[in-house]
């Protein structure tokens, strides 16, 4: 826990075993487009939010709003740590530097769980929204999206920023259409947002308890989780000391609005409580307008899912690339994953995350949704601990963006996230805990005894 981490030295020859650097090629606009696309507001709204409607009913908007407020504190932690530690390793580089190698390794495993599970889950929703023009098997459609995203991830990052930017515009248009139609066909007033009701099995209204809202916060945190993508891209950002914080905070603000406003509109515009709890947003949109508008929105969502796949594959490959560069694996594996292609992208790492993602589309991932919520919450908890330690030792006076109200913000975040974790289903906690225990065993038996040659988290210098 007291191991020190060394910056990657500039000017070294490109020897096979020396750390390779990703080239800095994007600014705030490109980074924000990529980060917003990873939040993918439309696919989140149409794929993830309906599950919350099913369990929380009219309390869904309130739960997402509370989650967004918590994410402000999380974004402060990411912004400060991301400007102190501008590495493609993201959370694990930040936590390793501040809290030690074991903590960083556990954050890496949790982040790997999240980034490997989420893309195929989202991708499998493509078939539902292509249904107006073609009927596809969800698993086959999801696998196709993952393979397409993998091919796009092999391209130059600047090109991807503009590709995803075009798709992002369509996402925002789809969300705006849903919001306008929902508000225009309001069936209930704003007081319904705090009525805390959900349709029961017998069709009558049941009360949503405070414990259900707290339990739902894990998914609510996951809904806007993509803003953390900015720290994964910090090694490729121009002037990361300034631009990482701007990108993180701007992305959280925009994505929260793009997601929350349509959720409020749907809550007020649903025909009745049963329709709201059913969560079939496509049917609601068709009912509010006509089949042509419903088809347009569905196609925008399908494109948004493809967009999300592209950005998530980019994000995931950077994590795997950074872990290989930092020698997390046996030497042959590190050498392969650290290879860069002609466009400067880590092509082997991209294939390594994209192809398994396509395979996972044929697996039932319902339980893994719960595991993802637990993993995100636990990852945020460790990031908050690292933020609490960010102003000690040599980092106290280092140039970086500094959050307001430190240390109150990370302390409060630690308390709240610990409580949220305690309210999750035991099965999800056991699955995540088991994976974490296995990762700890790997660290104890392989990484720790080789601390001079393995898991050497390097911090690239700013050029």
PDB file of C-alpha atoms in Angstrom, residues 31-206:
ATOM      1  CA  UNK A  31     -13.247  14.450 -25.750  1.00  0.00           C
ATOM      2  CA  UNK A  32     -16.715  15.642 -24.788  1.00  0.00           C
ATOM      3  CA  UNK A  33     -18.261  14.075 -27.901  1.00  0.00           C
ATOM      4  CA  UNK A  34     -16.604  10.743 -27.151  1.00  0.00           C
ATOM      5  CA  UNK A  35     -17.471  10.904 -23.459  1.00  0.00           C
ATOM      6  CA  UNK A  36     -21.091  11.889 -24.051  1.00  0.00           C
ATOM      7  CA  UNK A  37     -21.362   9.068 -26.546  1.00  0.00           C
ATOM      8  CA  UNK A  38     -20.167   6.630 -23.889  1.00  0.00           C
ATOM      9  CA  UNK A  39     -22.947   7.816 -21.581  1.00  0.00           C
ATOM     10  CA  UNK A  40     -25.130   7.232 -24.686  1.00  0.00           C
ATOM     11  CA  UNK A  41     -28.224   9.005 -23.326  1.00  0.00           C
ATOM     12  CA  UNK A  42     -30.710   7.562 -25.830  1.00  0.00           C
ATOM     13  CA  UNK A  43     -29.746   3.927 -25.442  1.00  0.00           C
ATOM     14  CA  UNK A  44     -29.642   4.373 -21.662  1.00  0.00           C
ATOM     15  CA  UNK A  45     -33.079   5.958 -21.762  1.00  0.00           C
ATOM     16  CA  UNK A  46     -34.597   3.223 -23.918  1.00  0.00           C
ATOM     17  CA  UNK A  47     -32.686   0.152 -22.673  1.00  0.00           C
ATOM     18  CA  UNK A  48     -31.795   0.696 -18.996  1.00  0.00           C
ATOM     19  CA  UNK A  49     -34.421   3.160 -17.699  1.00  0.00           C
ATOM     20  CA  UNK A  50     -37.410   0.875 -18.516  1.00  0.00           C
ATOM     21  CA  UNK A  51     -36.107  -1.580 -15.896  1.00  0.00           C
ATOM     22  CA  UNK A  52     -36.168   1.224 -13.326  1.00  0.00           C
ATOM     23  CA  UNK A  53     -39.729   2.127 -14.323  1.00  0.00           C
ATOM     24  CA  UNK A  54     -40.661  -1.496 -13.673  1.00  0.00           C
ATOM     25  CA  UNK A  55     -39.419  -1.418 -10.081  1.00  0.00           C
ATOM     26  CA  UNK A  56     -39.697   2.264  -9.123  1.00  0.00           C
ATOM     27  CA  UNK A  57     -42.618   3.627 -11.179  1.00  0.00           C
ATOM     28  CA  UNK A  58     -43.100   7.343 -10.577  1.00  0.00           C
ATOM     29  CA  UNK A  59     -40.016   7.392  -8.305  1.00  0.00           C
ATOM     30  CA  UNK A  60     -37.711   6.721 -11.265  1.00  0.00           C
ATOM     31  CA  UNK A  61     -37.041  10.388 -12.054  1.00  0.00           C
ATOM     32  CA  UNK A  62     -36.391  11.156  -8.373  1.00  0.00           C
ATOM     33  CA  UNK A  63     -33.938   8.241  -8.105  1.00  0.00           C
ATOM     34  CA  UNK A  64     -32.038   9.317 -11.233  1.00  0.00           C
ATOM     35  CA  UNK A  65     -31.952  12.913  -9.942  1.00  0.00           C
ATOM     36  CA  UNK A  66     -30.446  11.778  -6.617  1.00  0.00           C
ATOM     37  CA  UNK A  67     -27.972   9.607  -8.517  1.00  0.00           C
ATOM     38  CA  UNK A  68     -26.981  12.591 -10.669  1.00  0.00           C
ATOM     39  CA  UNK A  69     -26.365  14.704  -7.557  1.00  0.00           C
ATOM     40  CA  UNK A  70     -24.147  11.969  -6.140  1.00  0.00           C
ATOM     41  CA  UNK A  71     -22.330  11.862  -9.469  1.00  0.00           C
ATOM     42  CA  UNK A  72     -21.372  15.535  -9.037  1.00  0.00           C
ATOM     43  CA  UNK A  73     -19.272  14.514  -6.033  1.00  0.00           C
ATOM     44  CA  UNK A  74     -17.918  11.551  -8.014  1.00  0.00           C
ATOM     45  CA  UNK A  75     -17.086  13.872 -10.938  1.00  0.00           C
ATOM     46  CA  UNK A  76     -15.170  16.172  -8.587  1.00  0.00           C
ATOM     47  CA  UNK A  77     -13.054  13.199  -7.476  1.00  0.00           C
ATOM     48  CA  UNK A  78     -12.463  12.068 -11.063  1.00  0.00           C
ATOM     49  CA  UNK A  79     -11.586  15.599 -12.183  1.00  0.00           C
ATOM     50  CA  UNK A  80      -8.974  16.165  -9.489  1.00  0.00           C
ATOM     51  CA  UNK A  81      -7.435  12.711  -9.803  1.00  0.00           C
ATOM     52  CA  UNK A  82      -7.629  12.725 -13.609  1.00  0.00           C
ATOM     53  CA  UNK A  83      -5.652  15.954 -13.852  1.00  0.00           C
ATOM     54  CA  UNK A  84      -3.101  14.712 -11.320  1.00  0.00           C
ATOM     55  CA  UNK A  85      -2.751  11.317 -13.035  1.00  0.00           C
ATOM     56  CA  UNK A  86      -3.417  11.733 -16.804  1.00  0.00           C
ATOM     57  CA  UNK A  87      -3.156   8.057 -17.800  1.00  0.00           C
ATOM     58  CA  UNK A  88      -5.154   5.768 -20.097  1.00  0.00           C
ATOM     59  CA  UNK A  89      -5.409   3.474 -17.073  1.00  0.00           C
ATOM     60  CA  UNK A  90      -8.126   5.734 -15.694  1.00  0.00           C
ATOM     61  CA  UNK A  91      -9.353   4.676 -12.259  1.00  0.00           C
ATOM     62  CA  UNK A  92      -6.694   2.076 -11.623  1.00  0.00           C
ATOM     63  CA  UNK A  93      -3.803   4.452 -12.389  1.00  0.00           C
ATOM     64  CA  UNK A  94      -5.335   7.109 -10.129  1.00  0.00           C
ATOM     65  CA  UNK A  95      -6.075   4.749  -7.241  1.00  0.00           C
ATOM     66  CA  UNK A  96      -2.744   2.896  -7.540  1.00  0.00           C
ATOM     67  CA  UNK A  97      -0.867   6.178  -7.272  1.00  0.00           C
ATOM     68  CA  UNK A  98      -2.822   7.429  -4.266  1.00  0.00           C
ATOM     69  CA  UNK A  99      -3.873   4.321  -2.338  1.00  0.00           C
ATOM     70  CA  UNK A 100      -1.368   1.640  -3.333  1.00  0.00           C
ATOM     71  CA  UNK A 101      -0.945  -1.172  -5.829  1.00  0.00           C
ATOM     72  CA  UNK A 102      -3.497  -3.599  -4.369  1.00  0.00           C
ATOM     73  CA  UNK A 103      -6.269  -0.988  -4.288  1.00  0.00           C
ATOM     74  CA  UNK A 104      -5.415  -0.020  -7.862  1.00  0.00           C
ATOM     75  CA  UNK A 105      -5.508  -3.643  -8.981  1.00  0.00           C
ATOM     76  CA  UNK A 106      -8.956  -4.174  -7.434  1.00  0.00           C
ATOM     77  CA  UNK A 107     -10.256  -1.028  -9.155  1.00  0.00           C
ATOM     78  CA  UNK A 108      -8.863  -2.349 -12.440  1.00  0.00           C
ATOM     79  CA  UNK A 109     -10.762  -5.627 -11.990  1.00  0.00           C
ATOM     80  CA  UNK A 110     -14.000  -3.794 -11.119  1.00  0.00           C
ATOM     81  CA  UNK A 111     -13.648  -1.463 -14.104  1.00  0.00           C
ATOM     82  CA  UNK A 112     -12.894  -4.428 -16.363  1.00  0.00           C
ATOM     83  CA  UNK A 113     -16.108  -6.103 -15.160  1.00  0.00           C
ATOM     84  CA  UNK A 114     -18.109  -2.997 -16.004  1.00  0.00           C
ATOM     85  CA  UNK A 115     -16.578  -2.331 -19.406  1.00  0.00           C
ATOM     86  CA  UNK A 116     -16.798  -5.959 -20.514  1.00  0.00           C
ATOM     87  CA  UNK A 117     -20.427  -6.526 -19.463  1.00  0.00           C
ATOM     88  CA  UNK A 118     -22.146  -3.266 -20.387  1.00  0.00           C
ATOM     89  CA  UNK A 119     -21.477  -3.071 -24.177  1.00  0.00           C
ATOM     90  CA  UNK A 120     -23.045  -6.455 -25.087  1.00  0.00           C
ATOM     91  CA  UNK A 121     -26.014  -5.803 -22.783  1.00  0.00           C
ATOM     92  CA  UNK A 122     -26.683  -2.487 -24.536  1.00  0.00           C
ATOM     93  CA  UNK A 123     -25.938  -3.972 -27.978  1.00  0.00           C
ATOM     94  CA  UNK A 124     -28.582  -6.674 -27.576  1.00  0.00           C
ATOM     95  CA  UNK A 125     -31.207  -3.915 -27.406  1.00  0.00           C
ATOM     96  CA  UNK A 126     -30.555  -3.103 -31.080  1.00  0.00           C
ATOM     97  CA  UNK A 127     -32.991  -5.730 -32.378  1.00  0.00           C
ATOM     98  CA  UNK A 128     -35.941  -4.211 -30.494  1.00  0.00           C
ATOM     99  CA  UNK A 129     -35.438  -0.837 -32.148  1.00  0.00           C
ATOM    100  CA  UNK A 130     -34.802  -2.179 -35.624  1.00  0.00           C
ATOM    101  CA  UNK A 131     -38.082  -4.114 -35.413  1.00  0.00           C
ATOM    102  CA  UNK A 132     -40.077  -1.466 -37.369  1.00  0.00           C
ATOM    103  CA  UNK A 133     -38.044  -2.300 -40.497  1.00  0.00           C
ATOM    104  CA  UNK A 134     -36.511  -5.753 -39.882  1.00  0.00           C
ATOM    105  CA  UNK A 135     -36.869  -8.543 -37.337  1.00  0.00           C
ATOM    106  CA  UNK A 136     -33.571  -9.818 -35.964  1.00  0.00           C
ATOM    107  CA  UNK A 137     -32.497 -12.179 -33.245  1.00  0.00           C
ATOM    108  CA  UNK A 138     -31.331 -10.009 -30.303  1.00  0.00           C
ATOM    109  CA  UNK A 139     -28.157 -12.027 -29.758  1.00  0.00           C
ATOM    110  CA  UNK A 140     -27.202 -11.995 -33.433  1.00  0.00           C
ATOM    111  CA  UNK A 141     -27.917  -8.270 -33.727  1.00  0.00           C
ATOM    112  CA  UNK A 142     -25.923  -7.553 -30.581  1.00  0.00           C
ATOM    113  CA  UNK A 143     -22.959  -9.591 -31.823  1.00  0.00           C
ATOM    114  CA  UNK A 144     -23.058  -7.735 -35.145  1.00  0.00           C
ATOM    115  CA  UNK A 145     -23.027  -4.378 -33.352  1.00  0.00           C
ATOM    116  CA  UNK A 146     -20.047  -5.443 -31.228  1.00  0.00           C
ATOM    117  CA  UNK A 147     -18.062  -6.564 -34.284  1.00  0.00           C
ATOM    118  CA  UNK A 148     -18.897  -3.319 -36.133  1.00  0.00           C
ATOM    119  CA  UNK A 149     -17.832  -1.321 -33.079  1.00  0.00           C
ATOM    120  CA  UNK A 150     -14.580  -3.279 -32.949  1.00  0.00           C
ATOM    121  CA  UNK A 151     -13.769  -2.394 -36.569  1.00  0.00           C
ATOM    122  CA  UNK A 152     -14.538   1.274 -35.912  1.00  0.00           C
ATOM    123  CA  UNK A 153     -12.373   1.162 -32.778  1.00  0.00           C
ATOM    124  CA  UNK A 154      -9.342   0.295 -34.903  1.00  0.00           C
ATOM    125  CA  UNK A 155      -9.559   3.669 -36.687  1.00  0.00           C
ATOM    126  CA  UNK A 156      -7.903   6.944 -35.754  1.00  0.00           C
ATOM    127  CA  UNK A 157      -9.429   8.441 -32.601  1.00  0.00           C
ATOM    128  CA  UNK A 158     -10.018  11.845 -34.188  1.00  0.00           C
ATOM    129  CA  UNK A 159     -12.110  10.225 -36.913  1.00  0.00           C
ATOM    130  CA  UNK A 160     -14.068   8.358 -34.261  1.00  0.00           C
ATOM    131  CA  UNK A 161     -14.756  11.597 -32.406  1.00  0.00           C
ATOM    132  CA  UNK A 162     -16.614  12.970 -35.420  1.00  0.00           C
ATOM    133  CA  UNK A 163     -18.353   9.672 -36.256  1.00  0.00           C
ATOM    134  CA  UNK A 164     -19.687   9.413 -32.740  1.00  0.00           C
ATOM    135  CA  UNK A 165     -20.535  13.122 -32.775  1.00  0.00           C
ATOM    136  CA  UNK A 166     -22.918  12.629 -35.705  1.00  0.00           C
ATOM    137  CA  UNK A 167     -24.590   9.709 -33.932  1.00  0.00           C
ATOM    138  CA  UNK A 168     -24.783  11.759 -30.743  1.00  0.00           C
ATOM    139  CA  UNK A 169     -26.818  14.447 -32.519  1.00  0.00           C
ATOM    140  CA  UNK A 170     -29.351  11.771 -33.503  1.00  0.00           C
ATOM    141  CA  UNK A 171     -29.460  10.558 -29.903  1.00  0.00           C
ATOM    142  CA  UNK A 172     -30.243  14.015 -28.572  1.00  0.00           C
ATOM    143  CA  UNK A 173     -32.939  14.491 -31.245  1.00  0.00           C
ATOM    144  CA  UNK A 174     -34.598  11.205 -30.223  1.00  0.00           C
ATOM    145  CA  UNK A 175     -34.517  12.150 -26.540  1.00  0.00           C
ATOM    146  CA  UNK A 176     -35.910  15.605 -27.375  1.00  0.00           C
ATOM    147  CA  UNK A 177     -38.789  14.107 -29.386  1.00  0.00           C
ATOM    148  CA  UNK A 178     -39.712  11.856 -26.465  1.00  0.00           C
ATOM    149  CA  UNK A 179     -39.570  14.802 -24.054  1.00  0.00           C
ATOM    150  CA  UNK A 180     -41.731  17.075 -26.235  1.00  0.00           C
ATOM    151  CA  UNK A 181     -44.336  14.365 -26.852  1.00  0.00           C
ATOM    152  CA  UNK A 182     -44.446  13.370 -23.186  1.00  0.00           C
ATOM    153  CA  UNK A 183     -44.952  16.899 -21.934  1.00  0.00           C
ATOM    154  CA  UNK A 184     -47.505  17.626 -24.697  1.00  0.00           C
ATOM    155  CA  UNK A 185     -49.597  14.613 -23.627  1.00  0.00           C
ATOM    156  CA  UNK A 186     -49.273  15.003 -19.853  1.00  0.00           C
ATOM    157  CA  UNK A 187     -51.773  12.929 -17.906  1.00  0.00           C
ATOM    158  CA  UNK A 188     -50.638  14.059 -14.459  1.00  0.00           C
ATOM    159  CA  UNK A 189     -48.925  17.000 -12.802  1.00  0.00           C
ATOM    160  CA  UNK A 190     -45.411  17.527 -11.493  1.00  0.00           C
ATOM    161  CA  UNK A 191     -46.506  16.273  -8.073  1.00  0.00           C
ATOM    162  CA  UNK A 192     -46.564  12.758  -9.557  1.00  0.00           C
ATOM    163  CA  UNK A 193     -42.747  12.816  -9.594  1.00  0.00           C
ATOM    164  CA  UNK A 194     -42.753  12.505  -5.792  1.00  0.00           C
ATOM    165  CA  UNK A 195     -45.869  10.333  -5.435  1.00  0.00           C
ATOM    166  CA  UNK A 196     -43.645   7.214  -5.182  1.00  0.00           C
ATOM    167  CA  UNK A 197     -46.048   4.724  -6.752  1.00  0.00           C
ATOM    168  CA  UNK A 198     -45.599   1.638  -8.914  1.00  0.00           C
ATOM    169  CA  UNK A 199     -48.233  -0.676 -10.410  1.00  0.00           C
ATOM    170  CA  UNK A 200     -48.499  -3.906  -8.434  1.00  0.00           C
ATOM    171  CA  UNK A 201     -49.169  -7.388  -9.769  1.00  0.00           C
ATOM    172  CA  UNK A 202     -52.913  -6.933  -9.159  1.00  0.00           C
ATOM    173  CA  UNK A 203     -52.976  -3.661 -11.098  1.00  0.00           C
ATOM    174  CA  UNK A 204     -53.337  -1.513  -7.985  1.00  0.00           C
ATOM    175  CA  UNK A 205     -50.815   1.147  -6.966  1.00  0.00           C
ATOM    176  CA  UNK A 206     -48.114   0.066  -4.536  1.00  0.00           C
TER     177      UNK A 206
END
